[in-house]
C-alpha positions as CSV (number, residue, x, y, z in Angstrom):
1,M,149.7,-47.3,-65.1
2,S,147.6,-50.3,-66.0
3,L,147.0,-51.6,-69.5
4,D,143.4,-50.5,-69.4
5,E,144.4,-47.0,-68.4
6,K,146.9,-46.8,-71.2
7,V,144.4,-48.0,-73.8
8,M,141.6,-45.7,-72.5
9,G,144.0,-42.8,-72.3
10,K,145.1,-43.2,-75.9
11,H,141.8,-43.9,-77.4
12,H,139.4,-42.0,-75.2
13,D,136.9,-39.6,-76.6
14,K,134.1,-37.7,-74.9
15,N,131.6,-39.2,-77.3
16,I,132.9,-42.8,-76.7
17,F,130.9,-44.8,-74.2
18,I,132.5,-48.0,-72.8
19,G,129.1,-49.8,-73.0
20,I,128.6,-48.8,-76.7
21,Q,132.2,-49.9,-77.6
22,T,131.5,-53.2,-75.9
23,I,128.4,-53.8,-78.1
24,R,130.4,-52.8,-81.2
25,A,133.2,-55.2,-80.3
26,F,131.0,-58.2,-79.6
27,A,128.8,-57.4,-82.6
28,C,131.9,-57.4,-84.8
29,L,133.0,-60.7,-83.4
30,A,129.6,-62.1,-84.1
31,I,129.8,-61.0,-87.7
32,M,133.3,-62.4,-88.1
33,F,132.2,-65.8,-86.6
34,C,129.1,-65.9,-88.9
35,H,131.4,-65.5,-91.9
36,T,133.7,-68.3,-91.0
37,S,133.2,-71.9,-92.1
38,L,131.5,-72.6,-88.7
39,G,129.1,-69.7,-89.1
40,N,125.5,-69.8,-90.1
41,G,125.5,-66.7,-92.3
42,H,123.4,-64.6,-89.9
43,G,126.0,-61.9,-89.6
44,A,123.4,-59.1,-90.1
45,I,122.6,-59.2,-86.4
46,G,125.8,-57.2,-85.7
47,V,124.8,-54.7,-88.4
48,H,121.5,-54.0,-86.6
49,C,123.5,-53.0,-83.5
50,F,125.8,-50.7,-85.6
51,F,122.8,-48.9,-87.1
52,V,121.1,-48.3,-83.8
53,I,124.4,-47.1,-82.3
54,S,124.9,-44.8,-85.3
55,G,121.6,-43.0,-84.7
56,F,122.5,-42.5,-81.0
57,V,126.1,-41.3,-81.6
58,T,125.2,-39.0,-84.5
59,M,122.7,-37.2,-82.3
60,L,125.2,-37.0,-79.5
61,S,128.0,-35.7,-81.7
62,T,125.8,-33.0,-83.1
63,E,124.4,-31.6,-79.8
64,K,126.2,-28.3,-80.3
65,G,125.9,-28.0,-84.0
66,M,126.9,-29.5,-87.3
67,D,130.4,-28.0,-87.6
68,G,132.8,-30.7,-88.9
69,Y,129.9,-33.1,-89.6
70,W,130.9,-34.2,-93.0
71,K,134.7,-34.0,-92.3
72,K,134.4,-36.5,-89.5
73,R,132.4,-39.0,-91.5
74,I,134.4,-38.6,-94.7
75,S,137.7,-39.1,-92.8
76,K,136.3,-42.2,-91.1
77,I,134.4,-44.0,-93.9
78,I,135.8,-43.1,-97.3
79,P,139.6,-43.7,-97.3
80,L,139.4,-47.4,-96.4
81,Y,136.2,-48.1,-98.3
82,Y,137.6,-46.5,-101.5
83,F,140.8,-48.4,-101.1
84,M,139.1,-51.7,-100.6
85,T,136.7,-51.0,-103.5
86,I,139.6,-50.3,-105.9
87,I,141.5,-53.4,-104.8
88,I,138.4,-55.6,-105.1
89,S,137.7,-54.1,-108.6
90,I,141.2,-54.8,-109.8
91,I,141.1,-58.4,-108.6
92,L,137.6,-58.8,-110.0
93,Y,138.9,-57.5,-113.4
94,F,141.8,-60.0,-113.6
95,A,140.3,-62.9,-111.7
96,P,136.4,-62.8,-111.8
97,F,136.3,-66.5,-111.0
98,L,137.2,-65.7,-107.4
99,F,133.8,-64.0,-106.8
100,R,130.5,-65.7,-106.8
101,S,128.1,-62.7,-107.1
102,S,130.1,-59.5,-107.9
103,E,130.5,-58.1,-111.4
104,L,132.7,-55.3,-112.5
105,R,131.0,-52.7,-114.7
106,C,131.7,-49.0,-115.1
107,D,128.3,-47.9,-113.7
108,Y,128.6,-50.4,-110.8
109,F,132.0,-49.0,-109.9
110,F,130.9,-45.4,-109.7
111,K,127.7,-46.2,-108.0
112,S,129.8,-48.1,-105.4
113,L,132.0,-45.0,-104.8
114,L,128.9,-42.8,-104.6
115,F,127.1,-45.1,-102.1
116,I,124.2,-45.6,-104.5
117,P,122.6,-49.1,-104.1
118,Y,122.0,-51.2,-107.3
119,N,120.7,-54.7,-107.9
120,H,122.8,-57.4,-109.6
121,N,121.2,-60.9,-109.9
122,G,119.0,-60.2,-106.9
123,I,121.9,-59.0,-104.7
124,N,122.3,-55.4,-103.7
125,G,125.6,-53.6,-104.6
126,P,128.2,-52.3,-104.0
127,I,131.1,-54.1,-105.7
128,M,132.5,-54.8,-102.3
129,A,129.4,-56.7,-101.2
130,I,130.0,-56.3,-97.5
131,G,129.9,-52.5,-98.0
132,W,126.1,-52.6,-98.4
133,T,125.8,-51.3,-94.9
134,L,127.7,-48.1,-95.8
135,N,125.0,-47.3,-98.4
136,Y,122.6,-47.1,-95.5
137,E,125.0,-45.2,-93.3
138,M,125.7,-42.6,-95.9
139,F,122.0,-42.3,-96.7
140,F,121.3,-41.8,-93.1
141,Y,124.0,-39.2,-92.7
142,A,122.7,-37.2,-95.8
143,C,119.0,-37.4,-94.6
144,F,120.1,-36.4,-91.1
145,Y,122.1,-33.4,-92.4
146,L,119.1,-32.2,-94.4
147,C,116.8,-32.6,-91.4
148,S,119.2,-30.5,-89.3
149,T,119.1,-27.7,-91.9
150,I,115.3,-27.7,-91.5
151,C,115.4,-27.4,-87.6
152,H,118.5,-28.5,-85.8
153,P,116.9,-29.0,-82.3
154,K,114.3,-31.3,-83.9
155,R,116.7,-33.0,-86.3
156,G,116.2,-36.5,-84.8
157,V,112.4,-36.2,-84.7
158,I,112.3,-35.0,-88.3
159,Y,114.5,-37.9,-89.5
160,S,112.3,-40.4,-87.6
161,I,109.2,-39.1,-89.4
162,V,111.0,-39.3,-92.7
163,A,112.1,-42.9,-91.9
164,I,108.6,-43.9,-91.1
165,I,107.2,-42.4,-94.3
166,L,109.9,-44.1,-96.4
167,T,109.1,-47.4,-94.7
168,F,105.4,-46.9,-95.3
169,I,106.1,-46.2,-99.0
170,G,108.3,-49.2,-99.3
171,T,105.6,-51.5,-97.7
172,I,102.9,-50.2,-100.1
173,K,105.0,-50.2,-103.2
174,N,107.2,-53.1,-102.3
175,K,107.1,-55.1,-105.6
176,E,107.1,-52.0,-107.8
177,M,110.2,-50.3,-106.4
178,I,113.6,-50.5,-108.1
179,E,117.0,-49.6,-106.7
180,P,118.1,-47.4,-105.2
181,F,114.6,-46.5,-103.9
182,A,113.9,-50.0,-102.7
183,A,116.9,-49.9,-100.4
184,W,116.1,-46.4,-99.2
185,C,112.6,-47.5,-98.3
186,N,113.6,-50.6,-96.5
187,P,112.5,-50.8,-92.8
188,I,116.1,-51.0,-91.9
189,V,116.2,-47.1,-92.0
190,L,114.1,-47.2,-88.8
191,E,117.0,-48.7,-86.9
192,F,118.7,-45.3,-86.9
193,A,115.5,-43.8,-85.5
194,I,115.6,-46.3,-82.7
195,G,119.1,-45.0,-81.7
196,I,117.8,-41.5,-82.0
197,F,114.9,-42.3,-79.6
198,I,117.3,-43.8,-77.1
199,Y,119.4,-40.6,-77.2
200,I,116.3,-38.5,-76.6
201,V,115.4,-40.6,-73.6
202,Y,119.0,-40.4,-72.4
203,Q,119.0,-36.6,-72.7
204,K,115.9,-36.3,-70.5
205,G,117.8,-38.1,-67.8
206,L,115.6,-41.2,-67.8
207,L,118.5,-43.6,-68.3
208,S,120.4,-43.5,-65.1
209,I,121.3,-45.9,-62.3
210,K,122.6,-45.3,-58.8
211,E,126.3,-45.9,-58.3
212,R,125.8,-48.0,-55.2
213,Y,126.2,-51.2,-57.2
214,N,129.6,-53.0,-57.5
215,G,131.2,-51.9,-60.7
216,N,133.1,-55.2,-61.3
217,A,129.9,-57.3,-60.8
218,I,128.0,-55.0,-63.1
219,S,130.8,-55.3,-65.7
220,F,130.7,-59.1,-65.6
221,L,126.9,-59.1,-65.9
222,W,127.0,-56.7,-68.8
223,I,129.4,-58.9,-70.8
224,T,127.1,-61.9,-70.1
225,Y,124.0,-59.9,-71.1
226,V,125.6,-58.7,-74.4
227,T,126.7,-62.2,-75.3
228,I,123.3,-63.8,-74.5
229,T,121.4,-61.0,-76.4
230,L,123.5,-61.5,-79.5
231,I,123.0,-65.2,-79.4
232,L,119.2,-64.5,-79.1
233,M,119.4,-62.2,-82.1
234,V,121.0,-64.9,-84.2
235,M,118.3,-67.4,-83.2
236,I,115.5,-64.9,-84.1
237,E,117.2,-64.1,-87.4
238,A,117.4,-67.8,-88.2
239,L,113.9,-68.7,-87.1
240,M,111.8,-65.6,-88.0
241,K,113.5,-64.1,-91.1
242,E,111.2,-65.9,-93.6
243,V,108.1,-65.0,-91.6
244,L,108.9,-61.3,-91.0
245,G,110.8,-60.6,-94.2
246,A,112.3,-57.1,-94.3
247,Y,110.7,-56.3,-91.0
248,I,113.1,-58.7,-89.2
249,S,115.4,-55.6,-89.1
250,L,112.9,-53.7,-87.0
251,V,112.6,-56.6,-84.5
252,E,116.4,-56.9,-84.3
253,G,116.7,-53.1,-84.1
254,I,114.4,-53.0,-81.1
255,I,116.4,-55.7,-79.3
256,A,119.6,-53.8,-80.1
257,G,118.0,-50.6,-78.9
258,I,117.1,-52.2,-75.5
259,M,120.7,-53.3,-75.2
260,L,122.0,-49.8,-76.1
261,A,119.6,-48.3,-73.4
262,F,121.0,-50.7,-70.8
263,S,124.6,-49.8,-71.8
264,V,123.9,-46.1,-71.3
265,C,122.3,-46.8,-67.9
266,I,125.3,-48.6,-66.5
267,E,128.0,-46.6,-68.3
268,R,129.4,-45.0,-65.1
269,L,129.7,-48.4,-63.4
270,L,131.7,-50.3,-66.1
271,R,135.3,-51.2,-65.2
272,G,138.3,-52.7,-66.9
273,F,137.2,-52.5,-70.6
274,G,140.3,-51.0,-72.1
275,I,141.0,-53.8,-74.6
276,I,137.3,-54.1,-75.5
277,V,137.2,-50.3,-76.2
278,L,140.2,-50.7,-78.4
279,F,138.5,-53.5,-80.3
280,G,135.4,-51.4,-80.5
281,N,137.5,-48.7,-82.2
282,L,138.8,-51.3,-84.6
283,S,135.3,-52.6,-85.5
284,Y,134.9,-50.5,-88.7
285,I,138.2,-51.7,-90.1
286,V,137.6,-55.3,-89.0
287,Y,134.2,-55.2,-90.6
288,L,135.4,-54.1,-94.0
289,T,138.4,-56.3,-94.2
290,H,137.6,-59.5,-92.3
291,Y,135.4,-61.2,-94.9
292,Y,138.1,-61.4,-97.5
293,I,140.8,-62.5,-95.0
294,I,138.6,-65.2,-93.5
295,K,137.4,-66.5,-96.9
296,G,141.1,-66.6,-98.0
297,I,142.1,-68.6,-95.0
298,D,139.1,-70.9,-95.6
299,Y,140.3,-71.5,-99.1
300,I,143.8,-72.3,-98.0
301,G,142.4,-74.5,-95.2
302,D,140.4,-76.5,-97.7
303,I,143.5,-77.1,-99.9
304,K,145.6,-78.1,-96.8
305,G,142.8,-80.3,-95.4
306,L,142.6,-78.3,-92.1
307,S,139.6,-78.6,-89.8
308,K,136.9,-75.9,-89.9
309,I,137.6,-75.0,-86.3
310,I,141.3,-74.3,-87.0
311,T,140.6,-72.3,-90.1
312,A,138.0,-70.3,-88.3
313,F,140.3,-69.5,-85.5
314,I,143.2,-68.6,-87.8
315,G,141.0,-66.5,-89.9
316,I,139.7,-64.4,-87.0
317,V,143.2,-64.0,-85.5
318,F,144.6,-62.9,-88.9
319,A,141.6,-60.5,-89.4
320,I,142.1,-58.8,-86.0
321,T,145.9,-58.6,-86.5
322,A,145.6,-57.0,-89.9
323,S,143.1,-54.5,-88.5
324,L,145.5,-53.4,-85.8
325,L,148.0,-52.4,-88.5
326,G,145.2,-50.9,-90.6
327,Y,144.0,-48.9,-87.6
328,E,147.2,-47.0,-87.3
329,I,147.3,-46.2,-91.0
330,H,143.6,-45.3,-91.0
331,N,144.2,-42.8,-88.1
332,R,147.0,-41.1,-90.0
333,V,144.8,-40.7,-93.1
334,K,142.0,-39.3,-90.9
335,E,144.4,-36.8,-89.4
336,Y,145.5,-35.7,-92.9
337,I,141.9,-35.3,-94.1
338,N,140.9,-33.4,-90.9
339,E,143.7,-30.9,-91.5
340,S,142.9,-30.5,-95.2
341,T,142.4,-26.9,-96.1
342,I,140.1,-27.8,-99.0
343,I,137.7,-29.7,-96.7
344,N,137.9,-26.9,-94.1
345,R,136.9,-24.4,-96.8
346,C,134.0,-26.6,-97.9
347,E,132.8,-26.9,-94.3
348,K,132.9,-23.1,-93.9
349,I,131.0,-22.5,-97.1
350,I,128.3,-25.1,-96.1
351,A,128.1,-23.5,-92.6
352,K,127.8,-20.0,-94.0
353,Q,125.1,-21.1,-96.5
354,R,123.2,-22.8,-93.6
355,D,123.4,-19.6,-91.5
356,N,122.2,-17.5,-94.5
357,N,119.2,-19.9,-94.9
358,R,118.3,-19.5,-91.3
359,D,118.4,-15.7,-91.5
């Protein structure tokens, strides 16, 4: 059995697309590089990809209903995020000089745990600054769930309408809005709707390609395309952010959506992506932990007088290595939560209440 077969066999899921995991992996690498001493700080381009993918995958995973909806998301997001938030809070309490923008306050701490955005010196919370994306993810999950209770078959369309309305309100009342409403009315909420649109097109069978093409050639071209597209997104972010403002996320989201559509088209042709799929699975853990590991390596590199290239390379290697260990621990915690009788009961109560509302 080849290495690819072993990895794919161990980590395969019916809702995992090789093309999507490729985008996740390369987007995560782009974010990591942008946070190194060599980076330009435009790491948000990877986040746009994550949000568009999230819209697509959430629609896909709820095709047959919402059973286990919150359990899956809680088990994936909360354990590591809460752990990191508590650790960062402890360090922030004893050594606040290590942080340039974060501040530890009781209300900030609980807002961070509840995924409620807040503003501190012009910077959006939470305490673990890089976790700002999770505020949007959880907001999307909550809105999507409510949309599903209204009409499950039309859940994606209803969310898209809500996202458009929120963006319109945010545009009209931009200077008057305060957190968390300013964050919830940011055009970035439309990126999830782009992923939903790609799913709807995919379900109608409009994203398909004949299998007469050579899989190995398509795989090579796909890697090349993803790399070039991410570089293009970095350039657009750098050149157009001041001009477009908050709407840069919509432009980047459309580009990410086109990339997602291509990935779904050629999914059946992709070959030899076992390691990339594994790294795609690691992307969440890498995303939450890499920043502090890389900045720590940069700090040590400055003291030791190491070149930026060396510190950047060591930082990325350390971040990936630590994530491999964290991945195994994270999976064990997910399994424990998924088997929790308390969560199972809560899921049954919610499902029963939803059925009663429909009746």
